[in-house]
Amino acid sequence: MQYIQKQEIQPDNWDDWFKTANGVRTFDYLKAQNNGSDLKSVREYLIKEQYYLCAYCQSKITIDNSSIEHVIPKSLNLELSTNYHNLVAVCKNQIKDENGRLHCDKEKGSLPIVPYIFYSNSDVNIGVNNNYFRASNDGSIITKDNKNEIEYFQIKSFVDILNLNHTTLKNKRKSAIFTLTSVYKKLSEHQKNVFWITKLNTFLANKSNPYRQFLLIYCQSKRRNKLKQQ
Ligand SMILES: [Zn+2]
């Protein structure tokens, strides 16, 4: 659920990376995969572009535990299968949750989603909220309810199809929140007043912090509540 800011034009080497052994630029990802294209460089580029976080769940990824994901599935649009603006890096090693489900691309398969990861208003900044999601204390990602029916359904589907409330992900986010609130509880009233804005700034600055977007949303809402009390 992170916001991925793609460059307007594709990277300089993009076409070269998708050339097959006989020097043909392929627009068919499976052909590229089978005919010697440099997909490792593609993946390396995407991982760096996303500050080493999975495009969907924001777990930490490296070259060894990531794969390339087509946001609009290959089966729905072949031309987009090698298009820079449709490719992201995602996490790879996953375990099934108690419902037998995985998460991110492995759970999504060929299902279509609204690509909120490319929508700039899914980003958080000082005083600017994420437009689609809320962060719950138990680590769950919740759909904002001030939406019309269709939008609400699309946002909820995004979370469900990618299974972003997979038990492991939820617990990791919950534990990150717990770390924050444990510190907060021990602070003086004066320190509490600046705690959430300080944390917000920390996560804004650290673009490779796992579950960053969730934590930004969380800190933002805590900060707002604190401001209301003052
Ligand atoms: Zn992931």
Coordinates of N, CA and C and ligand atoms in Angstrom, one line a residue:
M1 N 0.8 -1.2 0.0 CA 0.0 0.0 0.0 C 0.8 1.3 0.0
Q2 N 2.1 1.1 -0.3 CA 2.9 2.3 -0.4 C 2.7 3.1 -1.7
Y3 N 3.0 4.4 -1.6 CA 2.9 5.2 -2.9 C 4.2 5.1 -3.6
I4 N 4.1 4.6 -4.8 CA 5.3 4.5 -5.7 C 5.3 5.6 -6.7
Q5 N 6.3 6.5 -6.6 CA 6.3 7.6 -7.6 C 7.2 7.1 -8.8
K6 N 6.5 6.8 -9.8 CA 7.3 6.4 -11.0 C 7.8 7.6 -11.8
Q7 N 8.9 7.5 -12.4 CA 9.4 8.6 -13.2 C 8.5 8.8 -14.4
E8 N 8.4 10.0 -15.0 CA 7.6 10.1 -16.2 C 8.0 9.2 -17.4
I9 N 9.3 9.2 -17.6 CA 9.8 8.3 -18.7 C 10.5 7.1 -18.1
Q10 N 10.5 6.1 -18.8 CA 11.2 4.8 -18.4 C 12.7 5.0 -18.2
P11 N 13.3 4.2 -17.3 CA 14.8 4.3 -17.1 C 15.5 4.1 -18.4
D12 N 16.7 4.7 -18.5 CA 17.5 4.7 -19.7 C 17.7 3.3 -20.3
N13 N 18.0 2.4 -19.4 CA 18.4 1.0 -19.9 C 17.2 0.1 -20.0
W14 N 16.0 0.6 -19.8 CA 14.8 -0.3 -19.8 C 14.7 -1.2 -21.0
D15 N 14.8 -0.6 -22.2 CA 14.6 -1.4 -23.4 C 15.7 -2.4 -23.6
D16 N 16.9 -2.0 -23.2 CA 18.0 -3.0 -23.3 C 17.8 -4.2 -22.4
W17 N 17.3 -4.0 -21.2 CA 17.1 -5.1 -20.2 C 16.0 -6.1 -20.8
F18 N 15.2 -5.6 -21.6 CA 14.1 -6.5 -22.2 C 14.5 -7.0 -23.6
K19 N 15.8 -6.9 -24.0 CA 16.2 -7.5 -25.2 C 16.5 -8.9 -25.0
T20 N 16.1 -9.8 -25.9 CA 16.4 -11.2 -25.8 C 17.8 -11.4 -26.4
A21 N 18.3 -12.7 -26.3 CA 19.6 -13.0 -26.7 C 19.9 -12.6 -28.2
N22 N 18.9 -12.6 -29.0 CA 19.1 -12.1 -30.4 C 18.9 -10.6 -30.6
G23 N 18.8 -9.9 -29.5 CA 18.8 -8.4 -29.6 C 17.4 -7.9 -29.9
V24 N 16.4 -8.7 -29.8 CA 15.0 -8.2 -30.1 C 14.4 -7.7 -28.8
R25 N 13.8 -6.4 -28.8 CA 13.1 -5.9 -27.6 C 11.7 -6.6 -27.6
T26 N 11.5 -7.4 -26.5 CA 10.2 -8.1 -26.5 C 9.2 -7.3 -25.6
F27 N 8.0 -7.4 -26.0 CA 6.9 -6.7 -25.3 C 6.0 -7.8 -24.6
D28 N 6.6 -9.0 -24.6 CA 5.9 -10.1 -24.0 C 6.8 -10.7 -22.9
Y29 N 6.4 -10.5 -21.6 CA 7.2 -10.8 -20.5 C 7.7 -12.2 -20.4
L30 N 6.7 -13.2 -20.8 CA 7.1 -14.6 -20.7 C 8.2 -14.9 -21.7
K31 N 8.1 -14.3 -22.9 CA 9.2 -14.5 -23.9 C 10.5 -13.9 -23.4
A32 N 10.4 -12.7 -22.7 CA 11.6 -12.1 -22.2 C 12.3 -13.0 -21.2
Q33 N 11.4 -13.6 -20.3 CA 11.9 -14.5 -19.3 C 12.6 -15.8 -19.9
N34 N 12.0 -16.2 -21.0 CA 12.6 -17.5 -21.5 C 13.7 -17.2 -22.5
N35 N 14.0 -16.0 -22.9 CA 14.9 -15.8 -24.0 C 16.1 -14.9 -23.6
G36 N 16.5 -14.9 -22.3 CA 17.7 -14.3 -21.9 C 17.7 -12.8 -21.7
S37 N 16.5 -12.2 -21.4 CA 16.5 -10.8 -21.0 C 17.1 -10.6 -19.7
D38 N 17.5 -9.4 -19.4 CA 18.2 -9.1 -18.1 C 17.2 -8.7 -17.0
L39 N 16.4 -9.6 -16.6 CA 15.3 -9.3 -15.7 C 15.9 -9.0 -14.3
K40 N 17.1 -9.5 -14.0 CA 17.7 -9.2 -12.7 C 17.9 -7.7 -12.5
S41 N 18.4 -7.1 -13.6 CA 18.6 -5.6 -13.6 C 17.3 -4.9 -13.4
V42 N 16.3 -5.4 -14.1 CA 14.9 -4.8 -14.0 C 14.5 -4.8 -12.5
R43 N 14.7 -6.0 -11.9 CA 14.2 -6.2 -10.5 C 15.1 -5.3 -9.6
E44 N 16.4 -5.2 -9.8 CA 17.2 -4.4 -9.0 C 16.8 -2.9 -9.0
Y45 N 16.5 -2.5 -10.2 CA 16.0 -1.1 -10.4 C 14.8 -0.8 -9.6
L46 N 13.8 -1.7 -9.8 CA 12.5 -1.6 -9.1 C 12.6 -1.6 -7.6
I47 N 13.5 -2.5 -7.1 CA 13.7 -2.6 -5.6 C 14.2 -1.2 -5.1
K48 N 15.2 -0.7 -5.8 CA 15.8 0.6 -5.4 C 14.8 1.7 -5.5
E49 N 14.0 1.7 -6.5 CA 12.9 2.7 -6.7 C 11.9 2.7 -5.6
Q50 N 11.7 1.5 -5.0 CA 10.8 1.4 -3.9 C 11.4 1.4 -2.5
Y51 N 12.7 1.8 -2.5 CA 13.4 1.9 -1.2 C 13.4 0.5 -0.5
Y52 N 13.5 -0.6 -1.2 CA 13.7 -1.9 -0.6 C 12.4 -2.4 0.1
L53 N 11.2 -1.9 -0.3 CA 10.0 -2.3 0.3 C 9.1 -2.9 -0.7
C54 N 8.4 -4.0 -0.3 CA 7.4 -4.6 -1.2 C 6.3 -3.6 -1.6
A55 N 6.0 -3.5 -2.9 CA 5.0 -2.5 -3.4 C 3.6 -2.6 -2.7
Y56 N 3.3 -3.8 -2.2 CA 2.0 -4.0 -1.6 C 2.0 -4.0 -0.1
C57 N 2.8 -4.9 0.5 CA 2.7 -5.0 2.0 C 3.8 -4.2 2.7
Q58 N 4.8 -3.7 2.0 CA 5.9 -2.9 2.5 C 6.8 -3.7 3.5
S59 N 6.8 -5.0 3.3 CA 7.9 -5.8 4.0 C 9.2 -5.4 3.3
K60 N 10.3 -5.7 4.0 CA 11.6 -5.5 3.5 C 11.9 -6.5 2.3
I61 N 12.4 -6.0 1.2 CA 12.7 -7.0 0.1 C 14.2 -6.7 -0.3
T62 N 14.8 -7.8 -0.8 CA 16.2 -7.7 -1.3 C 16.1 -8.4 -2.7
I63 N 17.2 -8.5 -3.4 CA 17.3 -9.1 -4.7 C 17.0 -10.6 -4.5
D64 N 17.3 -11.2 -3.3 CA 17.2 -12.6 -3.1 C 15.8 -13.0 -2.7
N65 N 15.0 -12.1 -2.2 CA 13.6 -12.5 -1.8 C 12.5 -11.7 -2.4
S66 N 12.7 -11.3 -3.7 CA 11.7 -10.5 -4.3 C 11.4 -11.1 -5.7
S67 N 10.3 -10.6 -6.3 CA 10.0 -11.0 -7.7 C 9.3 -9.8 -8.4
I68 N 9.2 -9.9 -9.7 CA 8.6 -8.8 -10.4 C 7.1 -9.0 -10.5
E69 N 6.3 -8.0 -10.3 CA 4.9 -8.1 -10.3 C 4.3 -7.2 -11.4
H70 N 3.3 -7.7 -12.1 CA 2.6 -6.9 -13.1 C 1.3 -6.4 -12.4
V71 N 1.2 -5.1 -12.2 CA 0.0 -4.6 -11.5 C -1.2 -4.9 -12.3
I72 N -1.2 -4.5 -13.6 CA -2.3 -5.0 -14.5 C -1.8 -6.3 -15.0
P73 N -2.5 -7.4 -14.7 CA -2.0 -8.8 -15.0 C -1.6 -9.0 -16.5
K74 N -0.6 -9.8 -16.7 CA -0.2 -10.2 -18.1 C -1.3 -10.7 -18.9
S75 N -2.2 -11.4 -18.3 CA -3.3 -12.0 -19.0 C -4.3 -11.0 -19.5
L76 N -4.3 -9.8 -18.8 CA -5.3 -8.8 -19.2 C -4.7 -7.8 -20.3
N77 N -3.4 -7.7 -20.3 CA -2.8 -6.7 -21.2 C -1.3 -7.1 -21.5
L78 N -1.1 -7.8 -22.6 CA 0.2 -8.3 -22.9 C 1.2 -7.1 -23.1
E79 N 0.8 -6.0 -23.8 CA 1.7 -4.9 -24.1 C 2.3 -4.3 -22.8
L80 N 1.4 -4.3 -21.8 CA 1.8 -3.7 -20.5 C 2.7 -4.6 -19.7
S81 N 2.9 -5.9 -20.2 CA 3.7 -6.9 -19.4 C 5.1 -6.5 -19.2
T82 N 5.7 -5.7 -20.1 CA 7.1 -5.2 -19.9 C 7.2 -3.7 -19.8
N83 N 6.0 -3.1 -19.5 CA 6.0 -1.6 -19.4 C 6.4 -1.2 -18.1
Y84 N 7.4 -0.2 -18.1 CA 7.9 0.3 -16.8 C 6.9 0.7 -15.8
H85 N 5.8 1.4 -16.3 CA 4.8 1.9 -15.4 C 3.8 0.9 -14.9
N86 N 4.0 -0.3 -15.3 CA 3.1 -1.4 -14.8 C 3.9 -2.4 -13.9
L87 N 5.2 -2.2 -13.8 CA 6.0 -3.2 -13.1 C 6.5 -2.7 -11.7
V88 N 6.3 -3.6 -10.7 CA 6.8 -3.3 -9.4 C 7.5 -4.5 -8.8
A89 N 8.3 -4.3 -7.7 CA 8.9 -5.4 -7.0 C 8.1 -5.8 -5.8
V90 N 8.0 -7.0 -5.6 CA 7.2 -7.5 -4.4 C 7.9 -8.6 -3.6
C91 N 7.4 -8.9 -2.4 CA 8.0 -9.9 -1.6 C 7.7 -11.3 -2.1
K92 N 8.6 -12.2 -1.8 CA 8.5 -13.5 -2.4 C 8.2 -14.7 -1.4
N93 N 9.0 -14.7 -0.3 CA 8.8 -15.8 0.7 C 7.6 -15.6 1.6
Q94 N 6.6 -16.4 1.4 CA 5.4 -16.1 2.3 C 4.9 -17.4 2.9
I95 N 4.3 -17.3 4.0 CA 3.7 -18.5 4.6 C 2.1 -18.3 4.6
K96 N 1.4 -19.4 4.6 CA -0.1 -19.3 4.6 C -0.6 -18.9 6.0
D97 N -1.6 -18.1 6.0 CA -2.2 -17.7 7.2 C -3.2 -18.8 7.7
E98 N -4.0 -18.5 8.7 CA -4.9 -19.5 9.3 C -6.0 -19.8 8.3
N99 N -6.2 -19.0 7.3 CA -7.3 -19.2 6.3 C -6.7 -19.9 5.0
G100 N -5.4 -20.3 5.1 CA -4.7 -20.9 4.0 C -4.4 -19.9 2.9
R101 N -4.3 -18.7 3.2 CA -4.1 -17.7 2.2 C -2.7 -17.1 2.3
L102 N -2.1 -16.7 1.1 CA -0.8 -16.0 1.1 C -1.1 -14.5 1.0
H103 N -0.2 -13.7 0.6 CA -0.5 -12.3 0.4 C 0.3 -11.7 -0.8
C104 N 0.0 -10.4 -1.1 CA 0.6 -9.7 -2.2 C 0.3 -10.5 -3.6
D105 N 1.3 -10.5 -4.5 CA 1.0 -11.0 -5.8 C 0.6 -12.5 -5.8
K106 N 1.2 -13.3 -4.8 CA 0.9 -14.7 -4.8 C -0.6 -14.9 -4.5
E107 N -1.2 -14.0 -3.8 CA -2.7 -14.1 -3.5 C -3.5 -13.5 -4.6
K108 N -3.0 -12.5 -5.1 CA -3.7 -11.7 -6.2 C -3.9 -12.5 -7.5
G109 N -2.8 -13.2 -7.9 CA -2.9 -13.9 -9.1 C -3.2 -13.0 -10.3
S110 N -4.2 -13.3 -11.1 CA -4.5 -12.5 -12.2 C -5.7 -11.6 -12.0
L111 N -6.1 -11.4 -10.7 CA -7.2 -10.6 -10.4 C -6.9 -9.1 -10.6
P112 N -7.8 -8.3 -11.1 CA -7.5 -6.9 -11.3 C -7.7 -6.1 -9.9
I113 N -6.9 -5.1 -9.7 CA -7.1 -4.2 -8.6 C -7.0 -2.8 -9.0
V114 N -7.6 -1.8 -8.3 CA -7.3 -0.4 -8.6 C -5.9 -0.1 -8.0
P115 N -5.0 0.4 -8.9 CA -3.6 0.6 -8.4 C -3.4 1.8 -7.5
Y116 N -3.9 1.6 -6.3 CA -3.7 2.8 -5.3 C -2.3 3.1 -5.0
I117 N -1.4 2.1 -5.3 CA 0.1 2.4 -5.1 C 0.6 3.4 -6.0
F118 N -0.1 3.7 -7.1 CA 0.3 4.8 -8.0 C -0.4 6.1 -7.8
Y119 N -1.3 6.1 -6.9 CA -2.1 7.4 -6.7 C -1.4 8.3 -5.6
S120 N -1.1 9.5 -6.1 CA -0.3 10.3 -5.2 C -1.1 10.7 -3.9
N121 N -2.4 10.7 -3.9 CA -3.1 11.0 -2.7 C -3.3 9.7 -1.8
S122 N -2.5 8.7 -2.1 CA -2.4 7.6 -1.1 C -1.1 7.9 -0.2
D123 N -0.5 9.0 -0.5 CA 0.7 9.3 0.3 C 0.3 10.1 1.5
V124 N 1.2 10.1 2.5 CA 0.9 10.8 3.8 C 2.0 11.9 3.9
N125 N 1.6 13.0 4.4 CA 2.6 14.1 4.7 C 2.1 14.8 5.9
I126 N 2.9 15.7 6.4 CA 2.4 16.5 7.6 C 1.1 17.2 7.2
G127 N 0.1 16.9 7.9 CA -1.2 17.5 7.6 C -2.0 16.9 6.5
V128 N -1.4 16.0 5.8 CA -2.1 15.4 4.6 C -2.3 13.9 4.9
N129 N -3.6 13.5 4.9 CA -3.9 12.1 5.3 C -3.9 11.2 4.1
N130 N -3.7 9.9 4.3 CA -3.9 9.0 3.2 C -5.4 9.0 2.9
N131 N -5.7 9.0 1.7 CA -7.1 9.2 1.2 C -8.0 7.9 1.3
Y132 N -7.3 6.8 1.5 CA -8.1 5.5 1.3 C -8.1 4.6 2.6
F133 N -7.0 4.6 3.3 CA -6.9 3.6 4.4 C -6.8 4.2 5.8
R134 N -7.2 3.5 6.8 CA -7.0 3.8 8.2 C -6.1 2.7 8.8
A135 N -5.4 3.1 9.9 CA -4.6 2.1 10.6 C -5.2 1.8 11.9
S136 N -5.5 0.5 12.2 CA -6.1 0.1 13.4 C -5.0 -0.3 14.4
N137 N -5.4 -0.2 15.7 CA -4.4 -0.6 16.8 C -4.0 -2.0 16.7
D138 N -4.8 -2.9 16.2 CA -4.5 -4.3 16.1 C -3.6 -4.7 14.9
G139 N -3.2 -3.6 14.2 CA -2.3 -3.8 13.0 C -3.1 -4.0 11.7
S140 N -4.5 -3.9 11.8 CA -5.3 -4.1 10.5 C -5.3 -2.8 9.7
I141 N -5.4 -3.0 8.4 CA -5.6 -1.9 7.5 C -7.1 -1.9 7.2
I142 N -7.7 -0.7 7.4 CA -9.2 -0.6 7.3 C -9.5 0.4 6.2
T143 N -10.6 0.2 5.5 CA -11.0 1.1 4.4 C -11.7 2.3 5.1
K144 N -11.3 3.5 4.6 CA -12.0 4.7 5.1 C -13.4 4.6 4.8
D145 N -14.3 5.1 5.7 CA -15.7 4.9 5.4 C -16.4 6.1 4.8
N146 N -15.7 7.2 4.6 CA -16.3 8.4 4.1 C -16.3 8.3 2.5
K147 N -16.6 7.2 2.0 CA -16.5 7.0 0.5 C -17.8 6.6 -0.1
N148 N -18.0 6.8 -1.4 CA -19.2 6.3 -2.0 C -19.1 4.8 -2.1
E149 N -20.2 4.2 -2.5 CA -20.2 2.7 -2.4 C -19.2 2.0 -3.3
I150 N -19.1 2.6 -4.5 CA -18.1 1.9 -5.5 C -16.7 2.1 -5.0
E151 N -16.3 3.3 -4.6 CA -15.0 3.5 -4.1 C -14.7 2.7 -2.9
Y152 N -15.6 2.6 -2.0 CA -15.4 1.8 -0.8 C -15.1 0.4 -1.2
F153 N -15.9 -0.1 -2.1 CA -15.8 -1.5 -2.6 C -14.4 -1.7 -3.2
Q154 N -13.9 -0.7 -4.0 CA -12.6 -0.9 -4.7 C -11.5 -0.9 -3.7
I155 N -11.6 0.0 -2.7 CA -10.5 0.1 -1.7 C -10.5 -1.2 -0.8
K156 N -11.7 -1.6 -0.4 CA -11.8 -2.9 0.4 C -11.2 -4.1 -0.4
S157 N -11.6 -4.1 -1.7 CA -11.1 -5.2 -2.6 C -9.6 -5.2 -2.7
F158 N -9.0 -4.0 -2.8 CA -7.6 -3.9 -2.8 C -6.9 -4.7 -1.6
V159 N -7.4 -4.4 -0.5 CA -6.9 -5.0 0.8 C -7.2 -6.5 0.8
D160 N -8.4 -6.9 0.4 CA -8.8 -8.3 0.4 C -8.1 -9.1 -0.6
I161 N -8.0 -8.6 -1.9 CA -7.4 -9.4 -2.9 C -5.9 -9.6 -2.6
L162 N -5.3 -8.6 -2.1 CA -3.8 -8.8 -1.8 C -3.6 -9.4 -0.4
N163 N -4.8 -9.6 0.3 CA -4.7 -10.2 1.7 C -3.7 -9.4 2.6
L164 N -3.9 -8.1 2.6 CA -2.9 -7.3 3.3 C -3.1 -7.4 4.9
N165 N -4.3 -8.0 5.2 CA -4.5 -8.3 6.7 C -4.1 -9.7 7.0
H166 N -3.2 -10.3 6.2 CA -2.7 -11.6 6.5 C -2.1 -11.6 8.0
T167 N -2.3 -12.7 8.7 CA -1.9 -12.7 10.2 C -0.5 -12.2 10.4
T168 N 0.5 -12.7 9.6 CA 1.9 -12.3 9.8 C 2.0 -10.8 9.7
L169 N 1.5 -10.3 8.6 CA 1.6 -8.8 8.3 C 1.0 -8.0 9.4
K170 N -0.2 -8.4 9.8 CA -1.0 -7.7 10.9 C -0.2 -7.7 12.2
N171 N 0.4 -8.9 12.5 CA 1.1 -9.0 13.8 C 2.4 -8.1 13.7
K172 N 3.1 -8.1 12.6 CA 4.3 -7.3 12.5 C 3.9 -5.8 12.6
R173 N 2.8 -5.4 12.0 CA 2.4 -4.0 12.2 C 2.0 -3.7 13.6
K174 N 1.3 -4.6 14.2 CA 0.8 -4.5 15.6 C 2.1 -4.3 16.5
S175 N 3.1 -5.1 16.3 CA 4.3 -5.0 17.1 C 5.0 -3.7 16.9
A176 N 5.0 -3.2 15.7 CA 5.7 -1.9 15.4 C 4.9 -0.8 16.2
I177 N 3.6 -0.9 16.2 CA 2.8 0.1 17.0 C 3.0 0.0 18.5
F178 N 3.1 -1.3 18.9 CA 3.3 -1.6 20.3 C 4.6 -0.9 20.8
T179 N 5.7 -1.0 20.0 CA 7.0 -0.4 20.3 C 6.8 1.1 20.5
L180 N 6.0 1.7 19.6 CA 5.8 3.2 19.7 C 5.0 3.5 20.9
T181 N 3.9 2.8 21.2 CA 3.0 3.2 22.3 C 3.7 2.9 23.7
S182 N 4.6 1.9 23.7 CA 5.3 1.6 24.9 C 6.2 2.8 25.3
V183 N 6.9 3.3 24.3 CA 7.7 4.5 24.6 C 6.8 5.7 25.0
Y184 N 5.8 5.9 24.3 CA 4.9 7.0 24.5 C 4.4 7.0 26.0
K185 N 4.0 5.9 26.5 CA 3.4 5.8 27.8 C 4.3 6.3 28.9
K186 N 5.6 6.1 28.7 CA 6.6 6.5 29.7 C 7.0 8.0 29.7
L187 N 6.4 8.7 28.7 CA 6.9 10.1 28.6 C 6.1 11.1 29.5
S188 N 6.7 12.2 29.7 CA 6.1 13.3 30.4 C 5.0 13.9 29.5
E189 N 4.1 14.7 30.0 CA 3.0 15.3 29.2 C 3.6 16.2 28.1
H190 N 4.6 16.9 28.5 CA 5.3 17.8 27.5 C 5.9 17.0 26.3
Q191 N 6.5 15.9 26.7 CA 7.1 15.0 25.6 C 6.1 14.4 24.8
K192 N 5.0 14.0 25.4 CA 3.9 13.4 24.7 C 3.3 14.3 23.6
N193 N 3.3 15.6 23.9 CA 2.8 16.6 22.9 C 3.5 16.6 21.6
V194 N 4.8 16.3 21.7 CA 5.6 16.3 20.4 C 6.0 14.9 19.9
F195 N 5.6 13.9 20.6 CA 6.0 12.6 20.2 C 5.6 12.1 18.8
W196 N 4.3 12.3 18.5 CA 3.7 11.8 17.3 C 4.2 12.6 16.1
I197 N 4.4 13.9 16.2 CA 4.9 14.7 15.1 C 6.4 14.3 14.9
T198 N 7.1 14.0 16.0 CA 8.5 13.6 15.8 C 8.6 12.3 15.1
K199 N 7.8 11.3 15.5 CA 7.7 10.0 14.8 C 7.3 10.1 13.4
L200 N 6.3 11.0 13.1 CA 5.9 11.2 11.7 C 7.0 11.7 10.9
N201 N 7.8 12.6 11.4 CA 9.0 13.1 10.7 C 10.0 12.0 10.5
T202 N 10.2 11.2 11.5 CA 11.2 10.1 11.3 C 10.8 9.2 10.2
F203 N 9.5 8.7 10.2 CA 9.1 7.8 9.1 C 9.0 8.5 7.8
L204 N 8.7 9.8 7.7 CA 8.8 10.5 6.4 C 10.2 10.5 5.9
A205 N 11.1 10.7 6.8 CA 12.5 10.7 6.3 C 13.1 9.3 6.0
N206 N 12.6 8.3 6.6 CA 13.2 7.0 6.4 C 12.3 6.2 5.4
K207 N 12.6 6.3 4.2 CA 11.7 5.7 3.1 C 11.8 4.2 3.0
S208 N 12.8 3.6 3.7 CA 12.9 2.2 3.7 C 12.5 1.5 5.0
N209 N 11.7 2.2 5.8 CA 11.2 1.7 7.0 C 10.1 0.7 6.7
P210 N 10.2 -0.6 7.1 CA 9.1 -1.5 6.8 C 7.8 -1.0 7.4
Y211 N 6.7 -1.3 6.6 CA 5.3 -0.9 6.9 C 5.2 0.6 7.1
R212 N 6.0 1.3 6.4 CA 6.1 2.8 6.6 C 4.8 3.5 6.4
Q213 N 4.1 3.2 5.4 CA 2.8 3.9 5.1 C 1.8 3.7 6.2
F214 N 1.7 2.5 6.7 CA 0.8 2.1 7.8 C 1.2 3.0 9.0
L215 N 2.5 3.0 9.3 CA 3.0 3.7 10.5 C 2.7 5.2 10.3
L216 N 2.9 5.7 9.1 CA 2.6 7.2 8.9 C 1.1 7.5 9.2
I217 N 0.3 6.6 8.6 CA -1.2 6.8 8.8 C -1.5 6.8 10.3
Y218 N -0.9 5.8 11.0 CA -1.1 5.6 12.4 C -0.6 6.9 13.2
C219 N 0.6 7.3 13.0 CA 1.1 8.5 13.7 C 0.3 9.7 13.4
Q220 N -0.1 9.8 12.1 CA -0.9 11.0 11.7 C -2.2 11.1 12.5
S221 N -2.9 9.9 12.7 CA -4.1 10.0 13.4 C -3.9 10.2 14.9
K222 N -2.8 9.6 15.5 CA -2.5 9.9 16.9 C -2.2 11.4 17.1
R223 N -1.5 11.9 16.2 CA -1.1 13.3 16.3 C -2.3 14.2 16.2
R224 N -3.3 13.9 15.3 CA -4.5 14.7 15.3 C -5.3 14.6 16.5
N225 N -5.4 13.4 17.1 CA -6.1 13.3 18.4 C -5.5 14.0 19.5
K226 N -4.2 14.0 19.5 CA -3.4 14.8 20.5 C -3.6 16.3 20.4
L227 N -3.6 16.7 19.1 CA -3.9 18.2 18.9 C -5.3 18.6 19.4
K228 N -6.2 17.7 19.2 CA -7.6 18.0 19.6 C -7.7 18.1 21.1
Q229 N -6.9 17.3 21.9 CA -6.9 17.3 23.3 C -6.2 18.6 23.9
Q230 N -5.3 19.2 23.1 CA -4.5 20.3 23.6 C -5.3 21.6 23.7
Ligands
ZN1 ZN 4.4 -8.0 0.0

